[in-house]
């Protein structure tokens, strides 16, 4: 794969990358403090204890790129033909912080900084609001403030200290999403201590496996407790090939219905929309970290060509040939334009 990667739509579409991360120095310093004082959970210690301290080339490159919302990032986008990056505060955001006031202040500053950088590069950067689910009512207000700042979606980094968004206390967040008409993006983070088991010892706790397991479970917790029955217009996006759910969809849907009929679990109730319908009407999947033609084509076949969006997963994956993989997909030109450009324009109101 050798074709030149240019911005501007020379292949018949723009490339809009929908899961692109940034960080603030304050955020990374907070992670380092938590690792040092022992308040970080096992997953954060494994992940950020490495990336924020390692002198390895991969770790230092990722930190440098995370912290740049200026010339270097624009240059990296230009070099890989990315026209627009939809930006969000890198995982796990402020969600591990046990002091809610510190978390809220930190994420407010991060959102203000992102708004400033989006204003400086209005044709290249689009922002998503980050929140502190430790305080759901405050987070709802921050979602509304983010919409006023011009942000086009809301990012949550999966669980908040082991708590998931299907729990009733988080409903103000969904009311704010409904009020603003914005999509929710659920990004992975490491599993909470209660679930992580032997994954760290096996080297499987991060993006290799643990991330997808944890985030896929989060989405299924929401679906199976009727989030789309309560909020029928809500749109929720997940990355990395839909965190494997499109591949498992038949079995998940079949066994959910079997579980409801068996009355084995008090939690599982009949849904107005079954899980297959939810994936085709309310769930979006991005190709972040999964530039693999068979997986992308499976997502499109299972979910529909209006439900899948391109993402690079910058800076964790920054490989020009991964962009070319998308350009060379054996799908129709119309489907490819939806994947690379117009689905994102519709979902994020660009």
XYZ file of C-alpha atoms in Angstrom:
350
model
C 0.000 0.000 0.000
C 1.766 3.095 -1.215
C -0.744 5.726 -2.347
C -0.132 9.244 -1.070
C -2.279 10.351 1.831
C -3.641 13.852 1.256
C -6.234 15.965 3.014
C -8.968 17.694 1.062
C -10.996 14.794 -0.248
C -8.965 13.695 -3.251
C -10.342 10.145 -2.915
C -13.943 11.309 -2.929
C -14.335 11.831 0.810
C -12.808 13.635 3.739
C -11.280 11.581 6.526
C -12.851 12.399 9.898
C -11.155 10.570 12.772
C -13.603 10.119 15.617
C -11.606 8.778 18.612
C -8.511 10.941 18.971
C -7.022 11.578 22.411
C -5.280 14.442 24.148
C -4.064 14.943 27.703
C -3.159 17.769 30.036
C -0.013 17.827 32.131
C -2.174 18.292 35.221
C -4.041 15.082 34.436
C -0.897 12.996 33.950
C 0.660 14.433 37.107
C -2.459 13.380 39.029
C -2.065 9.829 37.734
C 1.577 9.793 38.788
C 0.637 11.026 42.253
C -1.956 8.291 42.621
C 0.463 5.603 41.493
C 3.107 6.923 43.897
C 0.839 7.204 46.949
C -0.864 3.843 46.370
C -4.365 5.229 45.730
C -4.406 4.081 42.085
C -6.134 0.808 41.306
C -4.226 -2.107 39.791
C -5.158 -1.206 36.237
C -4.059 2.418 36.481
C -0.829 1.360 38.167
C -0.144 -1.074 35.321
C -1.050 1.375 32.532
C -0.071 4.840 33.662
C 2.656 3.646 35.961
C 4.305 2.606 32.706
C 3.322 5.249 30.138
C 3.861 8.267 32.377
C 7.290 7.108 33.633
C 8.887 4.844 31.024
C 11.802 6.190 28.956
C 10.877 3.809 26.112
C 10.370 5.323 22.673
C 6.718 4.270 22.485
C 5.861 5.724 25.885
C 7.612 9.056 25.362
C 6.157 9.468 21.857
C 2.644 8.864 23.140
C 2.997 11.357 25.998
C 4.474 14.013 23.709
C 1.679 13.573 21.184
C -1.043 13.516 23.832
C 0.104 16.863 25.182
C 0.196 18.596 21.780
C -2.916 20.266 20.413
C -1.018 22.439 17.990
C 1.513 22.245 15.190
C 2.754 18.711 15.766
C -0.729 17.211 15.817
C -1.747 19.146 12.713
C 1.420 17.948 10.978
C 0.658 14.348 11.934
C -2.867 14.732 10.587
C -1.573 16.216 7.343
C 0.946 13.400 6.941
C -1.784 10.768 7.143
C -4.545 12.603 5.281
C -6.754 13.244 8.310
C -8.947 16.272 7.649
C -10.721 16.509 11.002
C -9.955 15.036 14.434
C -12.715 14.646 17.017
C -10.826 15.099 20.261
C -11.426 13.926 23.806
C -9.508 13.811 27.077
C -7.557 10.579 27.204
C -8.661 7.653 29.308
C -9.352 7.399 32.201
C -10.047 11.122 32.272
C -10.640 12.332 35.815
C -12.799 9.350 36.738
C -10.301 7.634 39.091
C -9.911 10.737 41.276
C -11.490 10.154 44.686
C -11.777 13.870 45.466
C -14.784 14.903 43.385
C -14.012 18.612 43.727
C -10.505 18.064 42.368
C -11.921 15.991 39.509
C -14.494 18.617 38.577
C -11.990 21.463 38.637
C -9.505 19.477 36.574
C -12.010 18.470 33.907
C -13.373 22.016 33.712
C -9.881 23.275 32.908
C -9.388 20.482 30.376
C -12.666 21.309 28.633
C -11.805 25.007 28.553
C -8.387 24.211 27.079
C -9.908 21.965 24.427
C -12.438 24.662 23.500
C -9.580 27.128 23.096
C -7.628 24.768 20.827
C -10.719 23.960 18.748
C -11.291 27.683 18.276
C -7.674 28.051 17.166
C -8.092 25.281 14.553
C -11.814 25.378 13.721
C -11.548 23.443 10.465
C -9.391 20.654 11.910
C -10.423 20.063 15.534
C -13.819 19.169 17.021
C -14.223 18.577 20.750
C -16.154 16.229 22.985
C -17.082 17.222 26.530
C -15.387 15.284 29.309
C -17.216 14.840 32.604
C -16.692 13.784 36.224
C -19.384 11.136 36.812
C -18.430 11.161 40.508
C -20.998 14.011 40.582
C -23.765 13.168 38.091
C -25.727 16.412 38.531
C -22.590 18.486 38.001
C -21.707 16.354 34.972
C -25.143 17.021 33.490
C -24.513 20.755 33.827
C -21.059 20.341 32.253
C -22.619 18.518 29.291
C -24.875 21.513 28.735
C -21.933 23.897 29.155
C -19.916 21.819 26.698
C -22.671 22.164 24.126
C -22.497 25.938 24.617
C -18.719 25.744 24.086
C -19.359 24.110 20.721
C -18.538 20.512 21.647
C -20.382 17.876 19.626
C -20.464 14.831 21.892
C -19.692 13.571 25.375
C -16.851 11.256 26.367
C -16.945 8.884 29.316
C -14.099 6.517 30.082
C -16.214 3.533 31.028
C -16.530 2.793 34.750
C -16.043 5.357 37.489
C -14.250 3.600 40.360
C -16.158 0.418 39.602
C -19.534 2.091 39.045
C -21.295 1.832 35.669
C -23.712 4.179 33.946
C -26.643 1.751 34.198
C -26.788 2.564 37.927
C -29.727 4.895 38.712
C -27.636 7.719 40.171
C -26.238 8.463 36.704
C -29.597 9.240 35.081
C -28.971 13.042 35.107
C -26.186 12.415 32.573
C -28.630 10.744 30.199
C -31.219 13.466 30.670
C -28.582 16.025 29.688
C -27.642 13.968 26.629
C -31.304 13.859 25.643
C -31.713 17.597 26.215
C -28.674 18.470 24.093
C -29.156 15.759 21.467
C -25.526 14.754 21.747
C -24.014 11.273 21.403
C -22.212 9.525 24.240
C -18.885 7.880 23.452
C -17.852 5.129 25.880
C -14.086 4.747 25.763
C -12.243 1.893 27.471
C -10.206 2.062 30.588
C -8.620 -0.666 32.639
C -10.845 -3.054 34.524
C -11.648 -2.266 38.170
C -9.871 -4.356 40.759
C -12.975 -6.504 41.253
C -12.752 -7.754 37.657
C -9.107 -7.590 36.671
C -8.192 -10.990 38.116
C -5.132 -12.499 36.460
C -5.109 -10.208 33.444
C -2.159 -8.125 34.595
C 0.000 -11.169 35.245
C -0.927 -12.436 31.780
C -0.201 -9.067 30.138
C -3.798 -8.871 28.923
C -5.215 -6.013 31.023
C -4.879 -3.190 28.491
C -5.787 -2.616 24.871
C -4.770 -6.139 23.915
C -7.895 -7.599 25.578
C -8.995 -6.149 28.917
C -10.147 -2.804 27.510
C -12.558 -4.409 25.061
C -13.963 -6.876 27.594
C -14.682 -4.111 30.096
C -16.197 -1.615 27.656
C -18.290 -4.211 25.849
C -19.706 -5.237 29.224
C -20.501 -1.593 30.020
C -22.458 -1.177 26.795
C -24.340 -4.427 27.374
C -25.179 -3.398 30.933
C -26.833 -0.283 29.512
C -28.660 -2.092 26.723
C -29.972 -4.931 28.872
C -31.307 -2.558 31.519
C -33.331 -0.717 28.873
C -31.416 2.526 28.325
C -32.777 2.771 24.776
C -36.308 2.017 25.929
C -36.051 4.984 28.291
C -34.173 7.202 25.827
C -35.165 5.946 22.365
C -33.239 8.640 20.486
C -29.996 8.255 22.446
C -26.894 7.405 20.425
C -23.952 5.623 22.061
C -20.653 5.055 20.269
C -17.935 2.589 21.150
C -14.625 2.017 19.436
C -12.362 -0.856 18.445
C -14.790 -2.666 16.201
C -17.706 -2.209 18.571
C -15.678 -3.912 21.323
C -16.371 -7.309 19.630
C -20.149 -7.100 20.137
C -20.985 -7.193 16.388
C -19.121 -10.495 16.114
C -20.943 -11.972 19.113
C -24.291 -10.311 18.391
C -26.347 -13.385 17.527
C -25.293 -15.241 20.662
C -25.677 -12.209 22.918
C -29.182 -11.516 21.619
C -30.234 -15.170 21.749
C -28.943 -15.714 25.266
C -30.426 -12.447 26.517
C -33.862 -13.524 25.347
C -33.300 -16.981 26.832
C -32.274 -15.391 30.127
C -35.411 -13.256 30.183
C -37.622 -16.302 29.537
C -35.882 -18.353 32.201
C -36.340 -15.637 34.847
C -32.906 -16.640 36.093
C -31.791 -13.053 36.729
C -33.982 -10.397 38.335
C -32.014 -7.824 36.373
C -32.913 -9.156 32.910
C -36.325 -7.910 31.749
C -38.001 -7.883 28.336
C -36.920 -4.984 26.139
C -39.065 -2.973 23.746
C -36.077 -3.051 21.393
C -34.085 -6.246 21.262
C -30.290 -6.071 21.259
C -30.020 -6.500 17.479
C -32.349 -3.532 16.931
C -30.404 -1.434 19.444
C -27.182 -2.036 17.525
C -28.854 -1.011 14.275
C -30.643 2.070 15.620
C -28.839 3.405 18.704
C -25.271 2.078 18.787
C -22.371 3.289 16.667
C -19.052 1.539 16.278
C -15.758 3.020 15.163
C -12.725 1.422 13.595
C -10.301 2.858 16.158
C -7.435 0.465 16.679
C -8.965 -2.098 14.316
C -7.956 -1.240 10.735
C -8.701 -4.807 9.660
C -10.799 -5.187 6.524
C -12.717 -8.340 7.558
C -13.707 -6.779 10.895
C -14.781 -3.479 9.333
C -16.870 -5.245 6.703
C -18.450 -7.418 9.406
C -19.422 -4.319 11.398
C -21.013 -2.751 8.339
C -22.879 -5.956 7.463
C -24.157 -6.505 11.008
C -24.938 -2.929 12.045
C -25.586 -1.220 8.717
C -23.455 1.182 6.737
C -24.885 4.193 8.606
C -23.602 2.922 11.984
C -19.834 2.619 11.469
C -17.308 5.485 11.565
C -13.612 5.810 10.915
C -11.192 6.483 13.783
C -7.410 6.368 14.002
C -6.974 6.066 17.805
C -4.224 8.695 17.790
C -1.692 8.730 19.341
C -1.922 5.134 20.529
C -1.996 3.966 16.920
C -0.423 6.214 14.325
C 0.347 4.098 11.265
C -0.129 5.508 7.734
C -0.862 2.095 6.230
C -3.812 1.751 8.606
C -5.362 4.755 6.846
C -4.670 3.117 3.496
C -6.433 -0.029 4.670
C -9.635 2.004 4.927
C -9.053 3.685 1.574
C -8.711 0.283 -0.108
C -11.686 -1.451 1.495
C -13.710 -3.559 -0.923
C -16.985 -1.734 -0.321
C -19.000 0.646 -2.477
C -17.870 4.238 -2.911
C -21.062 5.408 -1.214
C -20.469 3.161 1.801
C -16.859 4.283 2.033
C -17.848 7.955 2.082
C -20.276 7.208 4.905
C -17.558 5.368 6.838
C -14.928 8.058 6.424
C -16.969 11.257 6.411
C -20.730 11.567 6.357
C -21.657 9.279 9.248
C -19.451 11.367 11.522
C -20.933 14.567 10.113
C -24.432 13.292 10.916
C -23.662 11.848 14.346
C -21.649 14.824 15.601
C -23.667 17.504 13.794
C -20.719 18.847 11.819
